[in-house]
CSV table of C-alpha atoms in Angstrom, one decimal:
chain,number,residue,atom,x,y,z
L,1,MET,CA,-26.1,32.5,9.3
L,2,VAL,CA,-26.6,36.1,8.0
L,3,ASP,CA,-26.2,36.2,4.2
L,4,THR,CA,-24.0,38.9,2.6
L,5,SER,CA,-27.2,40.4,1.0
L,6,VAL,CA,-28.5,41.2,4.5
L,7,PHE,CA,-25.2,42.8,5.6
L,8,ILE,CA,-24.9,44.9,2.4
L,9,SER,CA,-28.5,46.0,2.8
L,10,ALA,CA,-27.8,47.1,6.4
L,11,LEU,CA,-24.8,49.1,5.2
L,12,ILE,CA,-26.7,50.9,2.5
L,13,SER,CA,-29.9,51.7,4.4
L,14,SER,CA,-29.9,53.3,7.8
L,15,GLN,CA,-33.5,52.0,8.3
L,16,GLY,CA,-35.1,48.7,7.8
L,17,ALA,CA,-35.1,45.1,8.9
L,18,SER,CA,-31.5,44.3,7.7
L,19,ARG,CA,-30.1,47.2,9.8
L,20,GLU,CA,-32.2,46.1,12.8
L,21,LEU,CA,-31.1,42.5,12.5
L,22,LEU,CA,-27.5,43.6,12.3
L,23,ARG,CA,-28.0,45.7,15.4
L,24,GLN,CA,-29.6,42.8,17.2
L,25,CYS,CA,-26.7,40.6,16.3
L,26,LEU,CA,-24.2,43.1,17.6
L,27,LEU,CA,-26.3,43.3,20.8
L,28,LEU,CA,-25.9,39.5,21.1
L,29,LYS,CA,-29.5,38.7,20.6
L,30,TYR,CA,-28.6,36.3,17.8
L,31,GLN,CA,-25.5,34.3,17.3
L,32,PRO,CA,-24.5,34.5,13.6
L,33,LEU,CA,-22.2,31.8,12.2
L,34,MET,CA,-19.2,32.6,10.1
L,35,GLY,CA,-16.7,30.6,8.0
L,36,ASN,CA,-13.7,31.4,5.9
L,37,ALA,CA,-15.5,31.3,2.6
L,38,LEU,CA,-18.3,33.4,3.8
L,39,PHE,CA,-15.9,35.8,5.4
L,40,ALA,CA,-14.0,36.2,2.1
L,41,GLU,CA,-17.4,36.9,0.4
L,42,TYR,CA,-18.2,39.6,3.0
L,43,GLU,CA,-14.8,41.2,2.4
L,44,GLN,CA,-15.1,41.0,-1.4
L,45,VAL,CA,-18.7,42.4,-1.6
L,46,THR,CA,-18.2,45.2,1.0
L,47,SER,CA,-15.2,46.5,-1.1
L,48,ARG,CA,-17.1,46.8,-4.4
L,49,ASP,CA,-17.2,50.3,-5.8
L,50,GLU,CA,-20.9,50.3,-6.3
L,51,ILE,CA,-21.5,49.4,-2.7
L,52,LEU,CA,-19.0,52.0,-1.4
L,53,ARG,CA,-20.8,54.6,-3.5
L,54,LEU,CA,-24.2,53.7,-2.0
L,55,CYS,CA,-23.0,53.4,1.6
L,56,PRO,CA,-23.1,56.4,3.8
L,57,LEU,CA,-20.2,55.0,5.9
L,58,SER,CA,-16.5,55.6,5.1
L,59,VAL,CA,-14.3,52.6,4.1
L,60,GLU,CA,-12.7,52.7,7.6
L,61,GLU,CA,-16.2,52.7,9.3
L,62,ILE,CA,-17.2,49.7,7.1
L,63,GLU,CA,-14.1,47.9,8.1
L,64,MET,CA,-14.8,48.6,11.8
L,65,LEU,CA,-18.4,47.4,11.5
L,66,LEU,CA,-17.3,44.3,9.6
L,67,ALA,CA,-14.6,43.6,12.3
L,68,SER,CA,-17.2,44.1,15.1
L,69,PHE,CA,-19.7,41.7,13.3
L,70,MET,CA,-17.0,39.1,12.7
L,71,ASN,CA,-16.0,39.4,16.4
L,72,ILE,CA,-19.4,38.3,17.6
L,73,CYS,CA,-19.8,35.5,15.0
L,74,GLU,CA,-19.3,31.9,15.9
L,75,TRP,CA,-16.6,30.7,13.6
L,76,MET,CA,-16.9,27.2,12.1
L,77,HIS,CA,-16.6,25.3,8.9
L,78,ILE,CA,-19.4,26.3,6.5
L,79,TYR,CA,-19.5,23.9,3.6
L,80,TYR,CA,-20.5,25.4,0.3
L,81,LEU,CA,-21.4,22.7,-2.2
L,82,TRP,CA,-22.5,25.2,-4.9
L,83,ARG,CA,-24.3,28.3,-3.9
L,84,PRO,CA,-27.1,28.4,-3.0
L,85,ASN,CA,-26.7,24.8,-1.9
L,86,LEU,CA,-25.0,24.9,1.5
L,87,ILE,CA,-24.9,23.4,4.9
L,88,ALA,CA,-24.3,26.2,7.4
L,89,GLY,CA,-22.6,24.6,10.4
L,90,ASN,CA,-25.4,23.8,12.8
L,91,ALA,CA,-27.5,26.8,11.8
L,92,SER,CA,-31.2,26.5,12.1
L,93,ILE,CA,-31.8,29.7,10.1
L,94,ILE,CA,-30.3,31.4,7.1
L,95,VAL,CA,-31.3,35.1,6.9
L,96,THR,CA,-31.2,36.4,3.3
L,97,HIS,CA,-32.9,38.6,0.8
L,98,ASN,CA,-32.4,35.8,-1.7
L,99,THR,CA,-34.9,33.4,-0.3
L,100,GLN,CA,-36.0,32.0,-3.7
L,101,ASP,CA,-32.4,31.0,-4.5
L,102,PHE,CA,-32.1,29.0,-1.3
L,103,LYS,CA,-35.6,27.5,-1.5
L,104,GLN,CA,-35.1,26.3,-5.1
L,105,ALA,CA,-31.7,24.8,-4.3
L,106,GLU,CA,-31.0,21.3,-5.6
L,107,LEU,CA,-30.3,20.0,-2.1
L,108,SER,CA,-32.8,20.1,0.7
L,109,PHE,CA,-32.2,20.4,4.4
L,110,PRO,CA,-35.5,20.1,6.2
L,111,GLU,CA,-34.0,21.4,9.5
L,112,LEU,CA,-32.8,24.6,7.9
L,113,SER,CA,-35.2,27.6,7.7
L,114,ILE,CA,-34.7,30.4,5.1
L,115,LEU,CA,-36.0,33.7,6.4
L,116,LYS,CA,-35.9,37.3,5.3
L,117,PRO,CA,-34.6,39.8,7.8
L,118,GLU,CA,-38.1,41.2,8.4
L,119,GLU,CA,-39.4,37.7,9.2
L,120,MET,CA,-36.5,37.1,11.6
L,121,ILE,CA,-36.8,40.2,13.7
L,122,ARG,CA,-40.6,39.8,13.9
L,123,LEU,CA,-40.3,36.4,15.6
L,124,PRO,CA,-40.7,36.9,19.4
L,125,ASP,CA,-37.9,35.0,21.2
L,126,GLU,CA,-40.1,32.6,23.0
L,127,LYS,CA,-42.3,31.9,20.0
L,128,HIS,CA,-39.2,31.4,17.8
L,129,GLU,CA,-37.8,28.9,20.3
L,130,ARG,CA,-41.1,27.0,20.6
L,131,LEU,CA,-41.4,26.9,16.8
L,132,LYS,CA,-37.8,25.6,16.5
L,133,GLU,CA,-38.4,22.9,19.0
L,134,LEU,CA,-41.7,21.8,17.4
L,135,ALA,CA,-40.1,21.8,13.9
L,136,LYS,CA,-37.1,19.8,15.3
L,137,ARG,CA,-39.4,17.2,16.8
L,138,ARG,CA,-41.3,16.9,13.5
L,139,ASN,CA,-38.0,16.9,11.5
L,140,ILE,CA,-39.1,19.8,9.4
L,141,SER,CA,-37.9,23.4,9.0
L,142,VAL,CA,-39.5,26.3,10.8
L,143,ASN,CA,-40.6,27.6,7.4
L,144,LYS,CA,-42.4,24.3,6.6
L,145,LEU,CA,-44.0,24.3,10.1
L,146,VAL,CA,-45.3,27.8,9.7
L,147,GLU,CA,-46.6,27.0,6.2
L,148,GLU,CA,-48.4,23.9,7.6
L,149,LEU,CA,-49.9,25.9,10.5
L,150,SER,CA,-51.1,28.6,8.2
L,151,THR,CA,-53.1,26.2,6.2
L,152,PHE,CA,-54.7,24.5,9.2
L,153,GLU,CA,-58.4,25.2,9.4
L,154,LEU,CA,-60.4,25.2,12.6
L,155,TRP,CA,-64.0,24.0,12.5
């Protein structure tokens, strides 16, 4: 699931990890998930005056980009209990700039990883798949697995 913070960052900046992640999604490298509530949030946030002032695209171009993005998303029920507590379909990763909000949520979902756009695009495909599989077997998130592996000391 691609959080609205990432989409807005991609709109405002022509460079950076958010724009690259959006580009990779549009090229079908990743399969973003979308639901009605999240779609409504995308529409609401992309039409804010402060966003429109910062964005180099016209309103029509933003609408076209949003429509293109929605077209490649897998639509499903995304259950919001209270943001940032959510269960995102069968998502294994939420990509957001607001990682602290999600990591400090009252509810915990060990199989769900919270990554920043720059972390997501740096993961090589095969490494990411291997990490997802290992994390799934251990019933922990990819974040937790990477955290554990980074503290592992070799003799």
